[in-house]
Amino acid sequence: MKLAAVSHLASPAAPTGAERSLAHLFGALAERGHETAVAVPGRWCLEERVRQSGVEVVEIASRPCWLVQWGRQPAWKQALRLLRCVAPDPGRRRMMVWLDRYWPEAVYVNCLPQLKGAAAARALGLPVVWHIREILPPGRRRRWFARRLHRDARRIVAVSHAVAGWLADEGLSDRVTVIHNGCAEPPKLPAPAAARAKLDLPRAGVLVGFFAQIVSHKGVFDLVKAGSRAMAEDPSLGVVIAGAGPELGGLRTAIADSLHPDRFFLLPPSPEVWDLLAAVDMVAVPSRWPDPLPRTVMEAMAAARPVVAYDTGGVAEMVVEGETGFMVASGDEHGFAERILRLAGDADLRLRFGSAAARRAQADFSLTTHVDRMERVLTEAAAG
């Protein structure tokens, strides 16, 4: 097939899980012989890797609609984002010109913010497969997005059953297919000591990893509190935070004000997560908002690392409580610290959970299975 993808970019330096999932999917489709192209609104840090897989990458500076967060935000910010989206945007016209020239058999829209890419494809009569990776609360905003999905999407892929739930509530279940993300089998990981030396991390002690955007709804400030509580009982414990985001300055302040600032280690984001995972003993995912299907959980599982997470969104579709990791209620910092301490104090438990997680990742979240299912949906959409 000849396939086009349109996607937003959250950051030029730190790709989100959605962007990395797109890179894996279209790279794999290109390797299977499909002709593929991806349109992004700016410089993409994954561009070179995607091109090496045989995917064409074009830059079309259209404005995404950033009204997809779960929690409330100030009215002025919401109004500004809406005005920015609905204002005349030459990017939509450029998108239509590109799609008209390329003329794919199906257009894959990555995430809700790319309203204009979906609208451009629909205006040209091209079938749209819209991949939804967001969870929206009930209300006018959700209904507004649902109307656009009704209008523009021939098929909808929900990244988790948690996402499919709100789509069904808005009357879209007849065109929704749930397809979990897939994770490539990790390369042979370096020994923990070697990975820590490469990243300039302490050789001794148990390290907890947090690999996500530095924004409050990802729970990084909860982790600082829970980590400090756990460190009070186990001074050898450390927390590794790798990421970037608008609240990095506030995170530095929170760490400086904690009881054990020397046991927190800040690293820049990395498109390749395997060295980071090799260096840590467990992964923390304290997302405060419903997280549709956090990729960091899947990659931790593939690397045989147990996960401690808040039970939000699609996390329970990956983590098996008491078997591959622990889940606690969102906001329960005390419970989060207790689960970290339990894993930190029992190497055999970490090994058992990690082995079970790796088996589950290989059986249920393989990249091959994911691409097979996505390829089938795209083929069906193209066939009409």
Short mmCIF file of C-alpha atoms in Angstrom, two decimals:
data_model
loop_
_atom_site.label_atom_id
_atom_site.label_comp_id
_atom_site.label_asym_id
_atom_site.label_seq_id
_atom_site.Cartn_x
_atom_site.Cartn_y
_atom_site.Cartn_z
CA MET A 1 0.00 0.00 0.00
CA LYS A 2 0.88 3.65 -0.21
CA LEU A 3 0.37 5.15 3.25
CA ALA A 4 0.68 8.64 4.74
CA ALA A 5 0.81 9.61 8.40
CA VAL A 6 0.27 13.01 10.00
CA SER A 7 1.39 13.69 13.55
CA HIS A 8 1.92 16.44 16.09
CA LEU A 9 5.24 16.90 17.91
CA ALA A 10 5.31 17.59 21.63
CA SER A 11 9.00 18.48 21.81
CA PRO A 12 11.91 18.66 19.34
CA ALA A 13 14.24 17.07 21.92
CA ALA A 14 12.15 14.51 23.81
CA PRO A 15 9.83 12.31 21.73
CA THR A 16 6.62 11.22 23.42
CA GLY A 17 5.49 7.62 23.53
CA ALA A 18 3.01 8.40 20.75
CA GLU A 19 5.77 9.68 18.47
CA ARG A 20 7.98 6.69 19.21
CA SER A 21 5.06 4.35 18.53
CA LEU A 22 4.53 6.05 15.17
CA ALA A 23 8.21 5.63 14.32
CA HIS A 24 8.09 1.91 15.16
CA LEU A 25 4.89 1.33 13.20
CA PHE A 26 5.76 3.16 9.98
CA GLY A 27 9.33 1.89 10.04
CA ALA A 28 8.02 -1.67 10.24
CA LEU A 29 5.45 -1.04 7.50
CA ALA A 30 8.19 0.31 5.23
CA GLU A 31 10.30 -2.76 5.90
CA ARG A 32 7.33 -4.90 4.83
CA GLY A 33 7.33 -3.21 1.44
CA HIS A 34 4.71 -0.49 1.89
CA GLU A 35 5.43 2.98 0.54
CA THR A 36 5.22 5.26 3.57
CA ALA A 37 5.54 8.97 4.35
CA VAL A 38 5.11 10.95 7.58
CA ALA A 39 4.23 14.65 7.84
CA VAL A 40 5.29 16.43 11.04
CA PRO A 41 5.01 20.15 11.93
CA GLY A 42 8.67 20.76 12.73
CA ARG A 43 12.07 19.25 13.42
CA TRP A 44 11.69 15.67 14.64
CA CYS A 45 14.45 14.10 16.71
CA LEU A 46 13.45 10.65 15.40
CA GLU A 47 13.58 11.74 11.77
CA GLU A 48 16.95 10.24 10.88
CA ARG A 49 16.08 6.89 12.40
CA VAL A 50 12.74 6.81 10.58
CA ARG A 51 14.35 7.74 7.26
CA GLN A 52 16.82 4.87 7.66
CA SER A 53 13.84 2.51 7.78
CA GLY A 54 12.75 3.76 4.35
CA VAL A 55 10.08 6.26 5.45
CA GLU A 56 9.83 9.64 3.75
CA VAL A 57 9.58 12.51 6.27
CA VAL A 58 8.19 15.92 5.29
CA GLU A 59 7.78 19.05 7.40
CA ILE A 60 4.42 20.84 7.19
CA ALA A 61 3.99 23.49 9.86
CA SER A 62 0.30 23.16 10.75
CA ARG A 63 -1.04 24.02 14.21
CA PRO A 64 -2.35 21.12 16.31
CA CYS A 65 -5.28 21.49 18.70
CA TRP A 66 -3.86 21.27 22.22
CA LEU A 67 -7.14 20.75 24.07
CA VAL A 68 -6.61 17.07 24.80
CA GLN A 69 -5.51 17.09 28.43
CA TRP A 70 -7.59 15.27 31.05
CA GLY A 71 -7.51 17.83 33.84
CA ARG A 72 -8.93 21.32 33.99
CA GLN A 73 -6.83 24.28 32.96
CA PRO A 74 -7.37 28.06 33.29
CA ALA A 75 -10.12 29.35 31.03
CA TRP A 76 -7.79 31.88 29.38
CA LYS A 77 -5.38 29.11 28.39
CA GLN A 78 -8.16 26.97 26.97
CA ALA A 79 -9.56 29.93 25.01
CA LEU A 80 -6.11 30.78 23.64
CA ARG A 81 -5.54 27.22 22.50
CA LEU A 82 -8.94 27.07 20.84
CA LEU A 83 -8.43 30.38 19.03
CA ARG A 84 -5.01 29.27 17.87
CA CYS A 85 -6.55 26.12 16.44
CA VAL A 86 -9.54 27.69 14.67
CA ALA A 87 -7.67 30.73 13.32
CA PRO A 88 -6.75 30.61 9.61
CA ASP A 89 -3.79 28.28 9.21
CA PRO A 90 -1.88 28.02 5.90
CA GLY A 91 -0.58 24.70 7.17
CA ARG A 92 -3.90 23.03 6.39
CA ARG A 93 -3.71 24.14 2.78
CA ARG A 94 -0.12 22.88 2.53
CA MET A 95 -1.25 19.58 4.03
CA MET A 96 -3.94 19.24 1.36
CA VAL A 97 -1.46 20.03 -1.41
CA TRP A 98 0.97 17.41 -0.11
CA LEU A 99 -1.71 14.75 0.28
CA ASP A 100 -3.07 15.55 -3.19
CA ARG A 101 0.38 15.08 -4.72
CA TYR A 102 1.29 12.00 -2.71
CA TRP A 103 -2.23 10.50 -2.92
CA PRO A 104 -1.99 7.66 -0.40
CA GLU A 105 -4.46 4.80 -0.18
CA ALA A 106 -5.05 5.60 3.49
CA VAL A 107 -4.09 8.41 5.88
CA TYR A 108 -3.04 7.51 9.40
CA VAL A 109 -3.66 10.31 11.94
CA ASN A 110 -1.57 10.01 15.10
CA CYS A 111 -3.47 11.29 18.18
CA LEU A 112 -6.33 13.74 18.65
CA PRO A 113 -4.49 17.09 18.18
CA GLN A 114 -4.01 16.55 14.41
CA LEU A 115 -7.54 17.74 13.54
CA LYS A 116 -6.33 19.59 10.47
CA GLY A 117 -4.54 16.63 8.97
CA ALA A 118 -7.67 14.52 9.35
CA ALA A 119 -9.88 17.27 7.90
CA ALA A 120 -7.54 17.73 4.92
CA ALA A 121 -7.60 14.01 4.14
CA ARG A 122 -11.39 13.83 4.45
CA ALA A 123 -11.82 16.87 2.19
CA LEU A 124 -9.86 15.05 -0.50
CA GLY A 125 -11.94 11.90 -0.07
CA LEU A 126 -9.05 9.90 1.41
CA PRO A 127 -9.88 7.27 4.06
CA VAL A 128 -8.69 8.21 7.55
CA VAL A 129 -7.54 5.77 10.23
CA TRP A 130 -7.36 7.85 13.41
CA HIS A 131 -5.23 6.46 16.26
CA ILE A 132 -6.56 7.79 19.58
CA ARG A 133 -4.11 7.83 22.47
CA GLU A 134 -5.95 10.23 24.78
CA ILE A 135 -8.62 9.91 27.47
CA LEU A 136 -11.03 12.83 27.80
CA PRO A 137 -13.50 13.43 30.66
CA PRO A 138 -17.21 13.77 29.87
CA GLY A 139 -18.35 17.21 28.78
CA ARG A 140 -18.58 19.66 25.91
CA ARG A 141 -14.92 19.36 24.93
CA ARG A 142 -15.19 15.59 24.55
CA ARG A 143 -18.38 15.91 22.50
CA TRP A 144 -16.66 18.49 20.27
CA PHE A 145 -13.81 16.09 19.50
CA ALA A 146 -16.25 13.21 19.03
CA ARG A 147 -18.10 15.15 16.33
CA ARG A 148 -14.85 15.51 14.40
CA LEU A 149 -14.11 11.83 14.77
CA HIS A 150 -17.63 11.04 13.49
CA ARG A 151 -17.05 13.32 10.50
CA ASP A 152 -13.50 12.50 9.48
CA ALA A 153 -12.55 8.98 10.63
CA ARG A 154 -13.38 5.87 8.64
CA ARG A 155 -11.74 3.67 11.28
CA ILE A 156 -10.59 4.51 14.81
CA VAL A 157 -7.86 2.65 16.66
CA ALA A 158 -7.97 2.97 20.45
CA VAL A 159 -4.64 2.36 22.14
CA SER A 160 -6.37 0.68 25.11
CA HIS A 161 -9.75 -0.42 26.38
CA ALA A 162 -9.60 2.58 28.71
CA VAL A 163 -9.55 4.84 25.63
CA ALA A 164 -12.24 2.80 23.85
CA GLY A 165 -14.58 3.39 26.78
CA TRP A 166 -15.07 7.10 26.20
CA LEU A 167 -15.29 6.61 22.44
CA ALA A 168 -18.11 4.13 22.97
CA ASP A 169 -19.86 6.58 25.28
CA GLU A 170 -19.83 9.08 22.39
CA GLY A 171 -21.42 6.64 19.96
CA LEU A 172 -18.27 5.66 18.06
CA SER A 173 -17.96 2.00 19.03
CA ASP A 174 -19.00 0.77 15.55
CA ARG A 175 -15.72 1.99 14.04
CA VAL A 176 -13.34 1.43 17.01
CA THR A 177 -10.73 -1.32 17.22
CA VAL A 178 -8.55 -1.70 20.33
CA ILE A 179 -4.92 -2.36 19.41
CA HIS A 180 -2.32 -2.13 22.13
CA ASN A 181 1.05 -0.65 21.25
CA GLY A 182 3.84 -3.04 20.43
CA CYS A 183 7.37 -3.08 21.75
CA ALA A 184 10.37 -4.31 19.83
CA GLU A 185 12.37 -6.97 21.58
CA PRO A 186 15.18 -5.15 23.37
CA PRO A 187 18.77 -5.70 22.35
CA LYS A 188 21.02 -7.52 24.76
CA LEU A 189 21.15 -5.10 27.66
CA PRO A 190 24.51 -4.14 29.13
CA ALA A 191 25.28 -5.25 32.65
CA PRO A 192 23.83 -2.85 35.25
CA ALA A 193 27.31 -1.80 36.39
CA ALA A 194 28.35 -0.93 32.84
CA ALA A 195 25.11 0.95 32.15
CA ARG A 196 25.49 2.94 35.37
CA ALA A 197 29.10 3.78 34.62
CA LYS A 198 28.10 5.04 31.15
CA LEU A 199 25.44 7.30 32.67
CA ASP A 200 27.62 8.38 35.62
CA LEU A 201 25.28 6.80 38.17
CA PRO A 202 26.31 5.19 41.48
CA ARG A 203 27.37 1.56 41.16
CA ALA A 204 25.86 0.47 44.48
CA GLY A 205 22.30 0.64 45.74
CA VAL A 206 18.87 0.10 44.19
CA LEU A 207 17.79 2.65 41.58
CA VAL A 208 14.23 3.56 40.61
CA GLY A 209 13.73 4.95 37.08
CA PHE A 210 11.29 7.58 35.84
CA PHE A 211 11.36 8.14 32.08
CA ALA A 212 8.68 10.56 30.91
CA GLN A 213 7.95 14.21 30.23
CA ILE A 214 8.61 16.52 33.16
CA VAL A 215 5.05 17.69 33.71
CA SER A 216 3.06 17.46 36.93
CA HIS A 217 0.36 15.14 35.58
CA LYS A 218 3.02 12.48 34.93
CA GLY A 219 3.48 12.38 38.70
CA VAL A 220 7.13 13.31 38.92
CA PHE A 221 6.51 15.48 41.99
CA ASP A 222 4.68 12.60 43.66
CA LEU A 223 7.75 10.47 42.96
CA VAL A 224 10.01 13.03 44.66
CA LYS A 225 7.83 12.83 47.78
CA ALA A 226 7.45 9.05 47.70
CA GLY A 227 11.14 8.59 46.91
CA SER A 228 12.17 10.82 49.80
CA ARG A 229 9.89 8.86 52.13
CA ALA A 230 11.43 5.58 50.96
CA MET A 231 14.99 6.93 51.22
CA ALA A 232 14.38 7.78 54.88
CA GLU A 233 14.13 4.02 55.51
CA ASP A 234 16.66 2.89 52.92
CA PRO A 235 19.46 5.45 52.41
CA SER A 236 21.00 3.33 49.62
CA LEU A 237 17.95 3.88 47.42
CA GLY A 238 18.20 6.29 44.49
CA VAL A 239 15.85 7.77 41.89
CA VAL A 240 16.89 8.36 38.26
CA ILE A 241 14.76 10.87 36.33
CA ALA A 242 15.35 11.20 32.59
CA GLY A 243 13.18 13.63 30.68
CA ALA A 244 12.50 17.18 29.65
CA GLY A 245 9.52 19.48 29.96
CA PRO A 246 8.17 22.82 31.09
CA GLU A 247 8.34 21.96 34.80
CA LEU A 248 11.99 20.94 34.93
CA GLY A 249 12.86 24.05 36.95
CA GLY A 250 10.18 23.25 39.53
CA LEU A 251 11.45 19.67 39.70
CA ARG A 252 14.98 20.86 40.47
CA THR A 253 13.58 23.02 43.28
CA ALA A 254 11.53 20.14 44.70
CA ILE A 255 14.58 17.88 44.70
CA ALA A 256 16.73 20.55 46.34
CA ASP A 257 14.10 20.94 49.08
CA SER A 258 13.82 17.19 49.70
CA LEU A 259 15.54 15.38 52.56
CA HIS A 260 17.89 13.47 50.24
CA PRO A 261 18.67 15.65 47.21
CA ASP A 262 21.93 13.79 46.61
CA ARG A 263 19.99 10.57 45.89
CA PHE A 264 18.11 12.01 42.92
CA PHE A 265 19.85 11.87 39.56
CA LEU A 266 18.59 14.02 36.66
CA LEU A 267 19.47 12.93 33.12
CA PRO A 268 18.50 14.36 29.73
CA PRO A 269 15.87 12.54 27.69
CA SER A 270 17.00 9.86 25.29
CA PRO A 271 15.21 8.45 22.22
CA GLU A 272 16.72 5.08 23.17
CA VAL A 273 15.55 3.90 26.56
CA TRP A 274 17.40 0.59 26.85
CA ASP A 275 20.59 1.91 28.50
CA LEU A 276 18.42 3.73 31.02
CA LEU A 277 16.43 0.59 31.77
CA ALA A 278 19.61 -1.47 32.11
CA ALA A 279 20.82 0.92 34.82
CA VAL A 280 17.75 0.78 37.06
CA ASP A 281 16.18 -1.97 39.14
CA MET A 282 12.53 -0.92 38.76
CA VAL A 283 10.46 1.71 36.96
CA ALA A 284 8.03 4.19 38.53
CA VAL A 285 4.92 5.38 36.65
CA PRO A 286 2.95 7.66 39.02
CA SER A 287 0.68 9.27 36.39
CA ARG A 288 -1.96 11.39 38.13
CA TRP A 289 -4.24 11.67 35.09
CA PRO A 290 -5.62 8.55 33.40
CA ASP A 291 -2.68 7.39 31.29
CA PRO A 292 -4.04 5.69 28.14
CA LEU A 293 -1.24 3.12 27.76
CA PRO A 294 2.12 4.49 28.93
CA ARG A 295 4.87 3.18 26.71
CA THR A 296 7.39 3.33 29.54
CA VAL A 297 5.51 0.48 31.26
CA MET A 298 5.71 -1.72 28.16
CA GLU A 299 9.41 -1.05 27.67
CA ALA A 300 10.15 -1.71 31.34
CA MET A 301 8.37 -5.04 31.01
CA ALA A 302 10.31 -5.93 27.86
CA ALA A 303 13.54 -5.16 29.73
CA ALA A 304 12.47 -7.41 32.63
CA ARG A 305 12.03 -4.55 35.08
CA PRO A 306 9.16 -4.54 37.59
CA VAL A 307 6.87 -1.50 37.60
CA VAL A 308 5.36 0.48 40.47
CA ALA A 309 2.49 2.56 39.11
CA TYR A 310 -0.64 4.46 39.93
CA ASP A 311 -3.67 2.49 38.78
CA THR A 312 -4.88 4.89 36.10
CA GLY A 313 -6.12 4.55 32.53
CA GLY A 314 -4.72 1.57 30.68
CA VAL A 315 -1.95 0.68 33.18
CA ALA A 316 -3.94 -2.31 34.47
CA GLU A 317 -4.05 -3.65 30.90
CA MET A 318 -0.28 -4.15 31.16
CA VAL A 319 0.75 -4.52 34.81
CA VAL A 320 -0.47 -7.63 36.61
CA GLU A 321 -0.74 -6.68 40.28
CA GLY A 322 1.53 -8.78 42.47
CA GLU A 323 2.95 -10.64 39.47
CA THR A 324 4.78 -8.15 37.22
CA GLY A 325 4.63 -5.12 39.51
CA PHE A 326 2.53 -3.17 41.97
CA MET A 327 -0.27 -0.66 41.48
CA VAL A 328 -1.65 1.80 44.03
CA ALA A 329 -4.44 4.36 43.89
CA SER A 330 -3.59 7.64 42.20
CA GLY A 331 -2.16 10.12 44.71
CA ASP A 332 -1.26 7.49 47.32
CA GLU A 333 2.34 8.60 47.86
CA HIS A 334 2.64 6.57 51.07
CA GLY A 335 1.54 3.37 49.32
CA PHE A 336 3.86 4.14 46.42
CA ALA A 337 6.82 4.46 48.80
CA GLU A 338 5.89 1.19 50.51
CA ARG A 339 5.86 -0.72 47.20
CA ILE A 340 9.22 0.78 46.22
CA LEU A 341 10.70 -0.31 49.55
CA ARG A 342 9.26 -3.80 49.20
CA LEU A 343 10.94 -4.28 45.83
CA ALA A 344 14.14 -2.54 46.91
CA GLY A 345 14.54 -4.93 49.84
CA ASP A 346 13.96 -8.16 47.93
CA ALA A 347 16.21 -8.92 44.95
CA ASP A 348 14.49 -12.27 44.37
CA LEU A 349 11.10 -10.56 44.13
CA ARG A 350 12.48 -8.08 41.59
CA LEU A 351 13.87 -10.94 39.54
CA ARG A 352 10.60 -12.89 39.68
CA PHE A 353 8.47 -9.89 38.75
CA GLY A 354 10.89 -8.88 36.01
CA SER A 355 10.92 -12.34 34.43
CA ALA A 356 7.11 -12.50 34.46
CA ALA A 357 6.94 -9.02 32.94
CA ALA A 358 9.29 -9.97 30.11
CA ARG A 359 7.23 -13.06 29.29
CA ARG A 360 4.03 -11.01 29.25
CA ALA A 361 5.58 -8.32 27.03
CA GLN A 362 6.73 -10.93 24.53
CA ALA A 363 3.38 -12.75 24.50
CA ASP A 364 0.95 -9.83 24.51
CA PHE A 365 2.77 -6.69 23.37
CA SER A 366 5.12 -7.74 20.60
CA LEU A 367 5.80 -5.25 17.81
CA THR A 368 5.09 -7.91 15.19
CA THR A 369 1.58 -8.51 16.51
CA HIS A 370 0.93 -4.78 16.72
CA VAL A 371 2.05 -4.17 13.13
CA ASP A 372 0.04 -7.16 11.87
CA ARG A 373 -3.15 -5.77 13.40
CA MET A 374 -2.51 -2.18 12.29
CA GLU A 375 -1.70 -3.35 8.76
CA ARG A 376 -5.03 -5.19 8.63
CA VAL A 377 -6.99 -2.09 9.76
CA LEU A 378 -5.20 0.13 7.24
CA THR A 379 -5.86 -2.37 4.46
CA GLU A 380 -9.55 -2.58 5.33
CA ALA A 381 -9.85 1.23 5.47
CA ALA A 382 -8.14 1.59 2.09
CA ALA A 383 -10.49 -1.00 0.60
CA GLY A 384 -13.50 0.99 1.80
#
